[in-house]
Amino acid sequence: MLQINSEKKSSGFTLIELLVVIAIIAILIALLLPAVQQAREAARRSTCKNNMKQLGLALHNYHDVHSAFPAGRMRTTASDYLGHSTQTMLLPYIDQAPLYNQMNFTVGFNSAPNFALGQTILTAFLCPSNPTTEGVDYTGASAGPDAARTHYEGISDSGSGRRGTSSIVVSNGNGLFFWNSKVKLRDITDGASNTLAFCEVVSKGAGKNDAPAWIAYGDGIGTINGINAPWQTNGGILPLTHNMYNGDAFSGPASFHVGGCHFTLGDGSVRFLSENMSQTILTSLTTRAGGEIVGEF
C-alpha cells in the first residue's frame, strides 16, 4: 500500500537566515555609501572647477575687449562704496549679456532696478558643494528681497582685506582686483600662471550681510590668513571657521571641499591648492609684481 507523507517541507527563511541576509545588506550599504558620497563630491568638485574655469575664460575675453581686467569695484569717490562688482562686469562673457544690458551703471548696485537684477541666481557663481545658497540681506532690519550669492571672489592683495566703516577694502592692492584696479596682463610681471585671480569663499550661513553677493561689494579677498582658516578681526580669532563677513572684516579663500579650495589663476587655469600650503608661497602667488620666485605648487 502506498504511504503518503503528509508533512510539508518549509521553503521559507529561518529567522537566523533572515538576520544573516540583513547583516550582509547592512555591511554592503556601509561599504558602498562612502563610495557613492565620494563620487557625488567628485562630481560637485568637477562642476566647481569648471565654473572657475569659465570665470578664467570670461576674464580673458573681457581683457581682449577692454585691454585690462575688470576692476575689483567701480568707484568714483571715497564715499561711493556701492560701485559695481567684478562679477557684474563679466556677465556678458558668461552668457548673461541680457542681464548685463539691463544694468544702470550711472547709479549704485543697490538702486532699485539694479538690485532687482541682482536677485537673479546664477549657477555659474555657485559651488555645488557649498550648501549656503540663501540670498544676502542688504536691507538691514527692514523686510526686503535678498541679493543672490556668489561663492567665487576676486583676490585683491596679500593682506587681510579688512574693510573700514566706509566699506573701503583695498584701494591699491598688490593682487589683481581692487578699487578701480583695471590691471593689464603686462602688469603681471610675476607671470599670469603664477598669480591668483579668483578663489572660492564661504560664509557662516544665512543672515544680514554675512556673505558676498555677485552684484555687490566686489573689492576682493586678502590671503594673509591662509586657506580655510578662521578669520581674524581686531578683536581676535572668531570661533566660527568658514565665515565670509563678520562686522568690518572679510575672510580669505575657503571652501566646503576637503583639504583646500579652487583658485583661478591669471592665465585662466584652475588649481586646487591645499589648506596646508606655505603662507610664503600663497603670498607669492597673490602678488602680481612682487618679484618672488615660485617653484612647483
Short mmCIF file of C-alpha atoms in Angstrom, two decimals:
data_model
loop_
_atom_site.label_atom_id
_atom_site.label_comp_id
_atom_site.label_asym_id
_atom_site.label_seq_id
_atom_site.Cartn_x
_atom_site.Cartn_y
_atom_site.Cartn_z
CA MET A 1 0.00 0.00 0.00
CA LEU A 2 1.39 3.44 -0.99
CA GLN A 3 2.08 5.61 2.04
CA ILE A 4 1.66 9.36 1.58
CA ASN A 5 3.79 11.68 3.70
CA SER A 6 1.52 14.44 4.90
CA GLU A 7 4.38 16.61 6.21
CA LYS A 8 5.21 19.60 4.01
CA LYS A 9 8.77 20.83 3.88
CA SER A 10 9.03 24.57 4.57
CA SER A 11 10.55 26.60 1.74
CA GLY A 12 10.87 29.89 3.71
CA PHE A 13 13.78 31.53 5.54
CA THR A 14 14.53 30.82 9.13
CA LEU A 15 14.95 33.76 11.49
CA ILE A 16 18.70 33.21 11.60
CA GLU A 17 18.95 33.18 7.81
CA LEU A 18 16.93 36.39 7.61
CA LEU A 19 19.17 38.09 10.14
CA VAL A 20 22.25 37.00 8.21
CA VAL A 21 20.84 38.48 4.99
CA ILE A 22 20.00 41.76 6.75
CA ALA A 23 23.51 41.89 8.22
CA ILE A 24 25.07 41.33 4.79
CA ILE A 25 22.92 44.10 3.27
CA ALA A 26 23.88 46.47 6.09
CA ILE A 27 27.57 45.72 5.54
CA LEU A 28 27.23 46.33 1.80
CA ILE A 29 25.48 49.65 2.42
CA ALA A 30 28.19 50.67 4.89
CA LEU A 31 30.84 49.83 2.30
CA LEU A 32 29.12 51.40 -0.69
CA LEU A 33 27.69 54.59 0.85
CA PRO A 34 31.05 56.35 1.32
CA ALA A 35 31.97 55.45 -2.25
CA VAL A 36 28.69 56.93 -3.50
CA GLN A 37 29.23 60.07 -1.43
CA GLN A 38 32.79 60.39 -2.72
CA ALA A 39 31.57 60.01 -6.30
CA ARG A 40 28.97 62.73 -5.75
CA GLU A 41 31.52 65.06 -4.20
CA ALA A 42 33.91 64.38 -7.07
CA ALA A 43 31.16 65.40 -9.49
CA ARG A 44 30.39 68.55 -7.47
CA ARG A 45 34.07 69.41 -7.27
CA SER A 46 34.41 68.94 -11.03
CA THR A 47 31.47 71.30 -11.61
CA CYS A 48 33.01 73.87 -9.28
CA LYS A 49 36.32 73.65 -11.11
CA ASN A 50 34.55 74.11 -14.43
CA ASN A 51 32.71 77.18 -13.07
CA MET A 52 36.01 78.74 -12.13
CA LYS A 53 37.49 77.79 -15.49
CA GLN A 54 34.63 79.68 -17.16
CA LEU A 55 35.44 82.69 -14.98
CA GLY A 56 39.02 82.50 -16.21
CA LEU A 57 37.88 82.40 -19.82
CA ALA A 58 35.49 85.30 -19.18
CA LEU A 59 38.33 87.26 -17.62
CA HIS A 60 40.49 86.92 -20.71
CA ASN A 61 37.63 87.63 -23.09
CA TYR A 62 37.00 90.83 -21.12
CA HIS A 63 40.70 91.70 -21.38
CA ASP A 64 40.61 91.14 -25.14
CA VAL A 65 37.82 93.71 -25.44
CA HIS A 66 38.89 96.28 -22.82
CA SER A 67 42.68 95.73 -22.76
CA ALA A 68 42.52 95.25 -18.98
CA PHE A 69 40.88 93.07 -16.37
CA PRO A 70 37.72 94.45 -14.71
CA ALA A 71 38.07 96.46 -11.52
CA GLY A 72 37.51 94.91 -8.12
CA ARG A 73 34.87 97.55 -7.64
CA MET A 74 33.96 100.56 -9.74
CA ARG A 75 34.07 103.67 -7.56
CA THR A 76 34.22 107.40 -8.12
CA THR A 77 34.74 108.82 -4.60
CA ALA A 78 35.81 107.52 -1.20
CA SER A 79 32.21 107.67 -0.03
CA ASP A 80 30.96 105.80 -3.09
CA TYR A 81 31.06 102.22 -1.84
CA LEU A 82 28.16 100.96 -3.90
CA GLY A 83 30.08 100.53 -7.14
CA HIS A 84 29.58 97.55 -9.41
CA SER A 85 31.48 94.31 -8.92
CA THR A 86 33.90 92.23 -10.97
CA GLN A 87 31.22 89.60 -11.48
CA THR A 88 28.81 92.17 -12.89
CA MET A 89 31.36 93.28 -15.46
CA LEU A 90 31.93 89.67 -16.54
CA LEU A 91 28.24 88.92 -17.15
CA PRO A 92 28.41 89.31 -20.96
CA TYR A 93 31.19 86.72 -21.06
CA ILE A 94 29.31 84.01 -19.17
CA ASP A 95 26.25 84.09 -21.44
CA GLN A 96 24.46 86.73 -19.34
CA ALA A 97 24.56 89.67 -21.76
CA PRO A 98 20.78 90.32 -21.48
CA LEU A 99 21.16 90.70 -17.70
CA TYR A 100 24.18 92.98 -18.10
CA ASN A 101 22.43 95.15 -20.67
CA GLN A 102 19.69 95.97 -18.16
CA MET A 103 22.16 97.32 -15.58
CA ASN A 104 22.28 101.05 -14.94
CA PHE A 105 25.94 101.89 -14.35
CA THR A 106 25.24 105.54 -13.52
CA VAL A 107 23.88 104.50 -10.11
CA GLY A 108 24.99 102.03 -7.44
CA PHE A 109 24.25 98.33 -7.28
CA ASN A 110 21.66 98.95 -4.56
CA SER A 111 19.43 101.15 -6.71
CA ALA A 112 16.01 99.56 -7.13
CA PRO A 113 16.36 98.43 -10.78
CA ASN A 114 19.90 97.10 -10.32
CA PHE A 115 19.15 95.37 -7.04
CA ALA A 116 16.18 93.62 -8.61
CA LEU A 117 18.51 92.26 -11.29
CA GLY A 118 20.95 91.23 -8.57
CA GLN A 119 18.40 88.81 -7.15
CA THR A 120 18.94 86.58 -10.18
CA ILE A 121 20.55 83.32 -9.06
CA LEU A 122 23.42 82.42 -11.38
CA THR A 123 24.69 78.85 -11.07
CA ALA A 124 27.92 79.96 -12.75
CA PHE A 125 28.75 81.73 -9.48
CA LEU A 126 27.78 78.85 -7.17
CA CYS A 127 29.79 75.85 -5.99
CA PRO A 128 27.51 72.79 -5.72
CA SER A 129 29.43 71.61 -2.65
CA ASN A 130 28.57 74.81 -0.81
CA PRO A 131 25.22 74.35 0.99
CA THR A 132 24.76 78.07 1.64
CA THR A 133 22.67 79.41 -1.21
CA GLU A 134 20.30 81.76 0.63
CA GLY A 135 20.25 85.33 -0.57
CA VAL A 136 22.38 88.02 1.03
CA ASP A 137 20.33 90.52 3.03
CA TYR A 138 21.39 94.11 2.31
CA THR A 139 18.10 95.57 3.54
CA GLY A 140 19.09 95.81 7.19
CA ALA A 141 16.31 95.43 9.74
CA SER A 142 13.60 96.18 7.20
CA ALA A 143 11.98 93.44 5.21
CA GLY A 144 13.06 93.14 1.63
CA PRO A 145 14.41 90.85 -1.07
CA ASP A 146 17.90 89.40 -0.90
CA ALA A 147 20.72 89.62 -3.42
CA ALA A 148 21.88 86.37 -5.00
CA ARG A 149 25.10 84.93 -3.62
CA THR A 150 28.42 84.19 -5.24
CA HIS A 151 30.82 81.53 -3.99
CA TYR A 152 33.69 82.99 -6.02
CA GLU A 153 35.51 86.28 -5.43
CA GLY A 154 38.46 88.11 -6.94
CA ILE A 155 41.67 88.37 -4.92
CA SER A 156 42.82 91.87 -4.06
CA ASP A 157 46.02 91.53 -2.10
CA SER A 158 48.21 89.52 0.24
CA GLY A 159 46.91 91.45 3.24
CA SER A 160 43.82 90.94 5.35
CA GLY A 161 41.24 92.53 3.09
CA ARG A 162 39.86 94.21 6.20
CA ARG A 163 37.39 96.97 5.49
CA GLY A 164 36.69 100.15 7.39
CA THR A 165 33.40 101.73 8.31
CA SER A 166 33.12 103.29 4.86
CA SER A 167 33.39 99.80 3.34
CA ILE A 168 36.67 100.53 1.59
CA VAL A 169 38.61 97.29 1.48
CA VAL A 170 41.67 97.82 -0.64
CA SER A 171 42.33 100.99 -2.63
CA ASN A 172 45.62 99.81 -4.10
CA GLY A 173 46.07 96.08 -3.65
CA ASN A 174 49.06 94.08 -4.86
CA GLY A 175 46.78 91.48 -6.46
CA LEU A 176 44.50 91.68 -9.49
CA PHE A 177 41.22 93.12 -8.17
CA PHE A 178 40.77 96.21 -6.03
CA TRP A 179 39.15 99.64 -6.15
CA ASN A 180 39.20 100.81 -9.80
CA SER A 181 42.09 98.42 -10.45
CA LYS A 182 41.95 97.64 -14.21
CA VAL A 183 45.11 95.53 -14.16
CA LYS A 184 46.58 94.64 -17.56
CA LEU A 185 48.32 91.38 -18.43
CA ARG A 186 51.57 93.27 -18.93
CA ASP A 187 51.29 94.48 -15.32
CA ILE A 188 51.53 90.89 -14.06
CA THR A 189 55.31 90.69 -14.16
CA ASP A 190 55.34 87.68 -11.85
CA GLY A 191 53.63 85.75 -14.64
CA ALA A 192 49.91 85.16 -15.12
CA SER A 193 50.35 81.44 -14.42
CA ASN A 194 51.90 82.32 -11.04
CA THR A 195 49.28 84.86 -9.95
CA LEU A 196 45.92 84.11 -8.32
CA ALA A 197 42.80 85.72 -9.76
CA PHE A 198 39.70 84.16 -8.16
CA CYS A 199 39.15 81.95 -5.14
CA GLU A 200 36.27 80.16 -3.50
CA VAL A 201 34.66 81.84 -0.50
CA VAL A 202 32.14 80.65 2.07
CA SER A 203 30.07 82.21 4.83
CA LYS A 204 28.62 81.45 8.22
CA GLY A 205 25.16 80.95 6.75
CA ALA A 206 22.05 82.98 6.12
CA GLY A 207 21.97 86.38 7.74
CA LYS A 208 22.49 90.07 7.40
CA ASN A 209 25.34 90.99 5.10
CA ASP A 210 27.34 87.90 6.02
CA ALA A 211 28.27 86.69 2.55
CA PRO A 212 29.19 88.05 -0.85
CA ALA A 213 26.57 88.77 -3.47
CA TRP A 214 27.66 88.72 -7.09
CA ILE A 215 26.28 92.22 -7.67
CA ALA A 216 27.83 93.83 -4.60
CA TYR A 217 30.95 94.52 -2.56
CA GLY A 218 33.45 93.25 -5.06
CA ASP A 219 36.68 94.77 -3.75
CA GLY A 220 38.38 91.41 -3.40
CA ILE A 221 39.79 88.96 -0.90
CA GLY A 222 43.01 89.02 1.13
CA THR A 223 45.11 85.88 1.64
CA ILE A 224 47.03 86.73 4.82
CA ASN A 225 45.23 84.11 6.94
CA GLY A 226 45.75 81.24 4.53
CA ILE A 227 43.19 78.79 3.12
CA ASN A 228 40.19 77.51 5.11
CA ALA A 229 41.47 79.44 8.13
CA PRO A 230 39.49 81.03 10.98
CA TRP A 231 39.04 84.71 10.24
CA GLN A 232 40.78 87.22 12.48
CA THR A 233 39.41 90.62 13.36
CA ASN A 234 40.84 93.35 15.55
CA GLY A 235 39.22 91.55 18.47
CA GLY A 236 40.95 88.26 17.80
CA ILE A 237 40.11 84.98 16.10
CA LEU A 238 36.44 84.29 15.56
CA PRO A 239 35.08 80.98 16.88
CA LEU A 240 33.50 80.20 13.51
CA THR A 241 35.56 78.99 10.60
CA HIS A 242 34.22 79.38 7.09
CA ASN A 243 32.73 82.82 7.67
CA MET A 244 32.87 85.36 4.94
CA TYR A 245 31.89 88.61 6.59
CA ASN A 246 31.80 89.46 10.25
CA GLY A 247 31.44 93.05 11.28
CA ASP A 248 34.05 95.04 9.39
CA ALA A 249 36.13 92.14 8.13
CA PHE A 250 36.46 89.97 5.07
CA SER A 251 37.90 86.50 5.25
CA GLY A 252 40.21 84.67 2.89
CA PRO A 253 39.92 81.74 0.49
CA ALA A 254 37.77 78.88 1.79
CA SER A 255 35.56 76.10 0.51
CA PHE A 256 33.47 73.10 1.53
CA HIS A 257 35.82 70.76 -0.31
CA VAL A 258 38.08 68.66 1.89
CA GLY A 259 41.64 69.86 2.22
CA GLY A 260 41.68 73.16 0.35
CA CYS A 261 39.89 75.15 -2.34
CA HIS A 262 39.96 76.02 -6.02
CA PHE A 263 41.72 79.05 -7.45
CA THR A 264 41.56 80.55 -10.91
CA LEU A 265 44.95 81.88 -11.96
CA GLY A 266 45.70 84.86 -14.14
CA ASP A 267 46.25 82.68 -17.20
CA GLY A 268 42.74 81.21 -16.83
CA SER A 269 43.83 77.84 -15.47
CA VAL A 270 42.33 76.39 -12.28
CA ARG A 271 44.27 74.77 -9.45
CA PHE A 272 43.15 73.12 -6.21
CA LEU A 273 45.51 74.38 -3.51
CA SER A 274 45.98 72.66 -0.17
CA GLU A 275 44.98 74.38 3.05
CA ASN A 276 48.40 73.29 4.33
CA MET A 277 50.20 75.34 1.68
CA SER A 278 53.05 77.50 2.92
CA GLN A 279 51.88 81.04 3.63
CA THR A 280 55.01 82.31 1.92
CA ILE A 281 54.05 80.56 -1.31
CA LEU A 282 50.43 81.72 -1.03
CA THR A 283 51.59 85.31 -0.59
CA SER A 284 53.92 84.99 -3.57
CA LEU A 285 51.06 83.68 -5.70
CA THR A 286 48.85 86.58 -4.62
CA THR A 287 51.09 89.42 -5.74
CA ARG A 288 51.16 90.37 -9.41
CA ALA A 289 54.55 92.09 -9.39
CA GLY A 290 56.31 91.06 -6.20
CA GLY A 291 59.33 89.58 -7.94
CA GLU A 292 59.10 86.35 -5.93
CA ILE A 293 60.40 83.11 -7.40
CA VAL A 294 57.68 80.46 -7.15
CA GLY A 295 58.58 76.84 -7.81
CA GLU A 296 56.16 73.94 -8.01
CA PHE A 297 52.94 74.41 -6.09
#
